[in-house]
Amino acid sequence: MGMPLTNNGKKGYRPLPLCDSHMHLSFNMPVADTLRMLKTYVAYFGCARVALLALPHSSRAACDDPSNNLKALWCKLRLNEGAPRAYAFGGLYHYFDERDTAAGFVAQLEDLRALGFDGLKVL
């Protein structure tokens, strides 16, 4: 049994490549499940490029996964096997105390770039 029709095929849309610039990785699930979900999404919607946005910390309880930055990088690497198609935007940690300074956020950004992130997820 083959893959079901893509969204474009089901709806009769023209087969134009999609560049999805807003995919949050705030899911509190194992990274292998996250990757499987992303691959399914990319195939179904015919995404030529995707931007993975990490949310390692948020005021929302459902978006409190400190490993989210690492998950985004791993998924970027796995989605890029064969051809580049994914970009990862790292998220800052917010402590909501005296540690949240401009210099602290700049240091986090520099660390994210050194790790291989393509940009910053700005809240």
JSON list of C-alpha atoms in Angstrom, two decimals:
[
{"chain": "A", "resi": 1, "resn": "MET", "atom": "CA", "xyz": [0.00, 0.00, 0.00]},
{"chain": "A", "resi": 2, "resn": "GLY", "atom": "CA", "xyz": [1.50, 3.33, -1.06]},
{"chain": "A", "resi": 3, "resn": "MET", "atom": "CA", "xyz": [1.45, 6.71, 0.58]},
{"chain": "A", "resi": 4, "resn": "PRO", "atom": "CA", "xyz": [-1.99, 8.34, 0.42]},
{"chain": "A", "resi": 5, "resn": "LEU", "atom": "CA", "xyz": [-2.50, 11.31, -1.83]},
{"chain": "A", "resi": 6, "resn": "THR", "atom": "CA", "xyz": [-0.87, 14.52, -0.72]},
{"chain": "A", "resi": 7, "resn": "ASN", "atom": "CA", "xyz": [-2.97, 17.46, 0.37]},
{"chain": "A", "resi": 8, "resn": "ASN", "atom": "CA", "xyz": [-2.52, 19.01, -3.09]},
{"chain": "A", "resi": 9, "resn": "GLY", "atom": "CA", "xyz": [-3.67, 15.79, -4.75]},
{"chain": "A", "resi": 10, "resn": "LYS", "atom": "CA", "xyz": [-6.74, 15.44, -2.52]},
{"chain": "A", "resi": 11, "resn": "LYS", "atom": "CA", "xyz": [-7.84, 19.05, -3.02]},
{"chain": "A", "resi": 12, "resn": "GLY", "atom": "CA", "xyz": [-6.83, 19.42, -6.65]},
{"chain": "A", "resi": 13, "resn": "TYR", "atom": "CA", "xyz": [-4.32, 22.19, -5.93]},
{"chain": "A", "resi": 14, "resn": "ARG", "atom": "CA", "xyz": [-1.49, 22.91, -8.31]},
{"chain": "A", "resi": 15, "resn": "PRO", "atom": "CA", "xyz": [1.69, 21.05, -7.32]},
{"chain": "A", "resi": 16, "resn": "LEU", "atom": "CA", "xyz": [3.66, 24.09, -6.17]},
{"chain": "A", "resi": 17, "resn": "PRO", "atom": "CA", "xyz": [6.38, 23.60, -3.55]},
{"chain": "A", "resi": 18, "resn": "LEU", "atom": "CA", "xyz": [5.52, 24.87, -0.10]},
{"chain": "A", "resi": 19, "resn": "CYS", "atom": "CA", "xyz": [7.95, 26.63, 2.21]},
{"chain": "A", "resi": 20, "resn": "ASP", "atom": "CA", "xyz": [6.60, 26.33, 5.74]},
{"chain": "A", "resi": 21, "resn": "SER", "atom": "CA", "xyz": [8.24, 28.97, 7.87]},
{"chain": "A", "resi": 22, "resn": "HIS", "atom": "CA", "xyz": [6.52, 28.27, 11.15]},
{"chain": "A", "resi": 23, "resn": "MET", "atom": "CA", "xyz": [6.74, 24.77, 12.65]},
{"chain": "A", "resi": 24, "resn": "HIS", "atom": "CA", "xyz": [6.96, 24.75, 16.43]},
{"chain": "A", "resi": 25, "resn": "LEU", "atom": "CA", "xyz": [8.73, 21.88, 18.13]},
{"chain": "A", "resi": 26, "resn": "SER", "atom": "CA", "xyz": [6.98, 22.34, 21.43]},
{"chain": "A", "resi": 27, "resn": "PHE", "atom": "CA", "xyz": [5.68, 18.81, 21.52]},
{"chain": "A", "resi": 28, "resn": "ASN", "atom": "CA", "xyz": [6.41, 16.91, 24.70]},
{"chain": "A", "resi": 29, "resn": "MET", "atom": "CA", "xyz": [7.05, 13.61, 22.93]},
{"chain": "A", "resi": 30, "resn": "PRO", "atom": "CA", "xyz": [10.09, 11.46, 22.17]},
{"chain": "A", "resi": 31, "resn": "VAL", "atom": "CA", "xyz": [12.33, 12.88, 19.46]},
{"chain": "A", "resi": 32, "resn": "ALA", "atom": "CA", "xyz": [11.84, 9.84, 17.19]},
{"chain": "A", "resi": 33, "resn": "ASP", "atom": "CA", "xyz": [8.07, 10.42, 17.27]},
{"chain": "A", "resi": 34, "resn": "THR", "atom": "CA", "xyz": [8.60, 14.13, 16.56]},
{"chain": "A", "resi": 35, "resn": "LEU", "atom": "CA", "xyz": [10.76, 13.29, 13.53]},
{"chain": "A", "resi": 36, "resn": "ARG", "atom": "CA", "xyz": [8.22, 10.76, 12.24]},
{"chain": "A", "resi": 37, "resn": "MET", "atom": "CA", "xyz": [5.46, 13.38, 12.59]},
{"chain": "A", "resi": 38, "resn": "LEU", "atom": "CA", "xyz": [7.56, 16.01, 10.78]},
{"chain": "A", "resi": 39, "resn": "LYS", "atom": "CA", "xyz": [8.40, 13.64, 7.91]},
{"chain": "A", "resi": 40, "resn": "THR", "atom": "CA", "xyz": [4.72, 12.79, 7.50]},
{"chain": "A", "resi": 41, "resn": "TYR", "atom": "CA", "xyz": [3.78, 16.49, 7.51]},
{"chain": "A", "resi": 42, "resn": "VAL", "atom": "CA", "xyz": [6.52, 17.40, 5.00]},
{"chain": "A", "resi": 43, "resn": "ALA", "atom": "CA", "xyz": [5.47, 14.60, 2.63]},
{"chain": "A", "resi": 44, "resn": "TYR", "atom": "CA", "xyz": [1.73, 15.21, 2.92]},
{"chain": "A", "resi": 45, "resn": "PHE", "atom": "CA", "xyz": [1.93, 18.95, 2.32]},
{"chain": "A", "resi": 46, "resn": "GLY", "atom": "CA", "xyz": [4.78, 18.74, -0.20]},
{"chain": "A", "resi": 47, "resn": "CYS", "atom": "CA", "xyz": [7.10, 21.02, 1.74]},
{"chain": "A", "resi": 48, "resn": "ALA", "atom": "CA", "xyz": [10.26, 21.98, -0.12]},
{"chain": "A", "resi": 49, "resn": "ARG", "atom": "CA", "xyz": [11.61, 23.79, 2.95]},
{"chain": "A", "resi": 50, "resn": "VAL", "atom": "CA", "xyz": [10.63, 23.98, 6.63]},
{"chain": "A", "resi": 51, "resn": "ALA", "atom": "CA", "xyz": [11.73, 26.15, 9.53]},
{"chain": "A", "resi": 52, "resn": "LEU", "atom": "CA", "xyz": [11.75, 24.35, 12.88]},
{"chain": "A", "resi": 53, "resn": "LEU", "atom": "CA", "xyz": [11.15, 26.68, 15.80]},
{"chain": "A", "resi": 54, "resn": "ALA", "atom": "CA", "xyz": [12.34, 25.51, 19.21]},
{"chain": "A", "resi": 55, "resn": "LEU", "atom": "CA", "xyz": [10.55, 26.54, 22.38]},
{"chain": "A", "resi": 56, "resn": "PRO", "atom": "CA", "xyz": [12.68, 25.30, 25.28]},
{"chain": "A", "resi": 57, "resn": "HIS", "atom": "CA", "xyz": [10.80, 27.48, 27.73]},
{"chain": "A", "resi": 58, "resn": "SER", "atom": "CA", "xyz": [7.53, 29.32, 27.63]},
{"chain": "A", "resi": 59, "resn": "SER", "atom": "CA", "xyz": [4.90, 30.59, 30.00]},
{"chain": "A", "resi": 60, "resn": "ARG", "atom": "CA", "xyz": [2.61, 27.88, 28.56]},
{"chain": "A", "resi": 61, "resn": "ALA", "atom": "CA", "xyz": [2.83, 24.61, 30.50]},
{"chain": "A", "resi": 62, "resn": "ALA", "atom": "CA", "xyz": [2.67, 22.58, 27.27]},
{"chain": "A", "resi": 63, "resn": "CYS", "atom": "CA", "xyz": [5.80, 24.32, 25.95]},
{"chain": "A", "resi": 64, "resn": "ASP", "atom": "CA", "xyz": [8.23, 23.60, 28.75]},
{"chain": "A", "resi": 65, "resn": "ASP", "atom": "CA", "xyz": [10.73, 21.13, 27.31]},
{"chain": "A", "resi": 66, "resn": "PRO", "atom": "CA", "xyz": [14.33, 22.15, 28.10]},
{"chain": "A", "resi": 67, "resn": "SER", "atom": "CA", "xyz": [15.62, 19.67, 25.49]},
{"chain": "A", "resi": 68, "resn": "ASN", "atom": "CA", "xyz": [13.65, 21.38, 22.72]},
{"chain": "A", "resi": 69, "resn": "ASN", "atom": "CA", "xyz": [16.70, 23.12, 21.21]},
{"chain": "A", "resi": 70, "resn": "LEU", "atom": "CA", "xyz": [18.56, 19.82, 20.91]},
{"chain": "A", "resi": 71, "resn": "LYS", "atom": "CA", "xyz": [15.46, 18.17, 19.46]},
{"chain": "A", "resi": 72, "resn": "ALA", "atom": "CA", "xyz": [15.22, 20.89, 16.79]},
{"chain": "A", "resi": 73, "resn": "LEU", "atom": "CA", "xyz": [18.87, 20.44, 15.80]},
{"chain": "A", "resi": 74, "resn": "TRP", "atom": "CA", "xyz": [18.55, 16.66, 15.63]},
{"chain": "A", "resi": 75, "resn": "CYS", "atom": "CA", "xyz": [15.39, 16.90, 13.51]},
{"chain": "A", "resi": 76, "resn": "LYS", "atom": "CA", "xyz": [17.10, 19.44, 11.22]},
{"chain": "A", "resi": 77, "resn": "LEU", "atom": "CA", "xyz": [20.00, 17.04, 10.66]},
{"chain": "A", "resi": 78, "resn": "ARG", "atom": "CA", "xyz": [17.72, 14.07, 10.01]},
{"chain": "A", "resi": 79, "resn": "LEU", "atom": "CA", "xyz": [15.39, 16.01, 7.68]},
{"chain": "A", "resi": 80, "resn": "ASN", "atom": "CA", "xyz": [18.45, 17.26, 5.75]},
{"chain": "A", "resi": 81, "resn": "GLU", "atom": "CA", "xyz": [19.75, 13.78, 4.95]},
{"chain": "A", "resi": 82, "resn": "GLY", "atom": "CA", "xyz": [20.01, 13.69, 1.17]},
{"chain": "A", "resi": 83, "resn": "ALA", "atom": "CA", "xyz": [19.21, 17.36, 0.52]},
{"chain": "A", "resi": 84, "resn": "PRO", "atom": "CA", "xyz": [18.96, 20.48, 2.65]},
{"chain": "A", "resi": 85, "resn": "ARG", "atom": "CA", "xyz": [15.33, 21.24, 3.36]},
{"chain": "A", "resi": 86, "resn": "ALA", "atom": "CA", "xyz": [15.13, 22.22, 7.04]},
{"chain": "A", "resi": 87, "resn": "TYR", "atom": "CA", "xyz": [16.33, 25.18, 9.07]},
{"chain": "A", "resi": 88, "resn": "ALA", "atom": "CA", "xyz": [16.37, 25.33, 12.87]},
{"chain": "A", "resi": 89, "resn": "PHE", "atom": "CA", "xyz": [15.69, 28.40, 14.97]},
{"chain": "A", "resi": 90, "resn": "GLY", "atom": "CA", "xyz": [16.77, 28.06, 18.59]},
{"chain": "A", "resi": 91, "resn": "GLY", "atom": "CA", "xyz": [14.82, 29.39, 21.52]},
{"chain": "A", "resi": 92, "resn": "LEU", "atom": "CA", "xyz": [16.11, 31.36, 24.47]},
{"chain": "A", "resi": 93, "resn": "TYR", "atom": "CA", "xyz": [15.73, 30.30, 28.08]},
{"chain": "A", "resi": 94, "resn": "HIS", "atom": "CA", "xyz": [13.83, 32.85, 30.15]},
{"chain": "A", "resi": 95, "resn": "TYR", "atom": "CA", "xyz": [14.40, 32.71, 33.88]},
{"chain": "A", "resi": 96, "resn": "PHE", "atom": "CA", "xyz": [12.14, 35.65, 34.78]},
{"chain": "A", "resi": 97, "resn": "ASP", "atom": "CA", "xyz": [14.69, 36.94, 37.29]},
{"chain": "A", "resi": 98, "resn": "GLU", "atom": "CA", "xyz": [17.98, 38.88, 37.38]},
{"chain": "A", "resi": 99, "resn": "ARG", "atom": "CA", "xyz": [19.58, 36.40, 34.95]},
{"chain": "A", "resi": 100, "resn": "ASP", "atom": "CA", "xyz": [17.44, 37.76, 32.10]},
{"chain": "A", "resi": 101, "resn": "THR", "atom": "CA", "xyz": [19.74, 40.49, 30.81]},
{"chain": "A", "resi": 102, "resn": "ALA", "atom": "CA", "xyz": [20.61, 41.72, 27.35]},
{"chain": "A", "resi": 103, "resn": "ALA", "atom": "CA", "xyz": [24.14, 40.33, 27.75]},
{"chain": "A", "resi": 104, "resn": "GLY", "atom": "CA", "xyz": [22.74, 36.97, 28.86]},
{"chain": "A", "resi": 105, "resn": "PHE", "atom": "CA", "xyz": [20.43, 36.74, 25.87]},
{"chain": "A", "resi": 106, "resn": "VAL", "atom": "CA", "xyz": [23.27, 37.70, 23.49]},
{"chain": "A", "resi": 107, "resn": "ALA", "atom": "CA", "xyz": [25.44, 34.96, 25.01]},
{"chain": "A", "resi": 108, "resn": "GLN", "atom": "CA", "xyz": [22.64, 32.42, 24.50]},
{"chain": "A", "resi": 109, "resn": "LEU", "atom": "CA", "xyz": [22.24, 33.53, 20.88]},
{"chain": "A", "resi": 110, "resn": "GLU", "atom": "CA", "xyz": [25.98, 33.16, 20.25]},
{"chain": "A", "resi": 111, "resn": "ASP", "atom": "CA", "xyz": [25.87, 29.66, 21.74]},
{"chain": "A", "resi": 112, "resn": "LEU", "atom": "CA", "xyz": [22.89, 28.72, 19.54]},
{"chain": "A", "resi": 113, "resn": "ARG", "atom": "CA", "xyz": [24.69, 29.91, 16.39]},
{"chain": "A", "resi": 114, "resn": "ALA", "atom": "CA", "xyz": [27.83, 27.97, 17.39]},
{"chain": "A", "resi": 115, "resn": "LEU", "atom": "CA", "xyz": [25.73, 24.81, 17.80]},
{"chain": "A", "resi": 116, "resn": "GLY", "atom": "CA", "xyz": [24.41, 25.07, 14.23]},
{"chain": "A", "resi": 117, "resn": "PHE", "atom": "CA", "xyz": [21.14, 26.98, 14.49]},
{"chain": "A", "resi": 118, "resn": "ASP", "atom": "CA", "xyz": [20.18, 29.09, 11.50]},
{"chain": "A", "resi": 119, "resn": "GLY", "atom": "CA", "xyz": [18.46, 31.78, 13.53]},
{"chain": "A", "resi": 120, "resn": "LEU", "atom": "CA", "xyz": [16.55, 32.64, 16.67]},
{"chain": "A", "resi": 121, "resn": "LYS", "atom": "CA", "xyz": [12.94, 31.89, 17.58]},
{"chain": "A", "resi": 122, "resn": "VAL", "atom": "CA", "xyz": [11.70, 35.21, 18.94]},
{"chain": "A", "resi": 123, "resn": "LEU", "atom": "CA", "xyz": [8.66, 35.17, 21.20]}
]
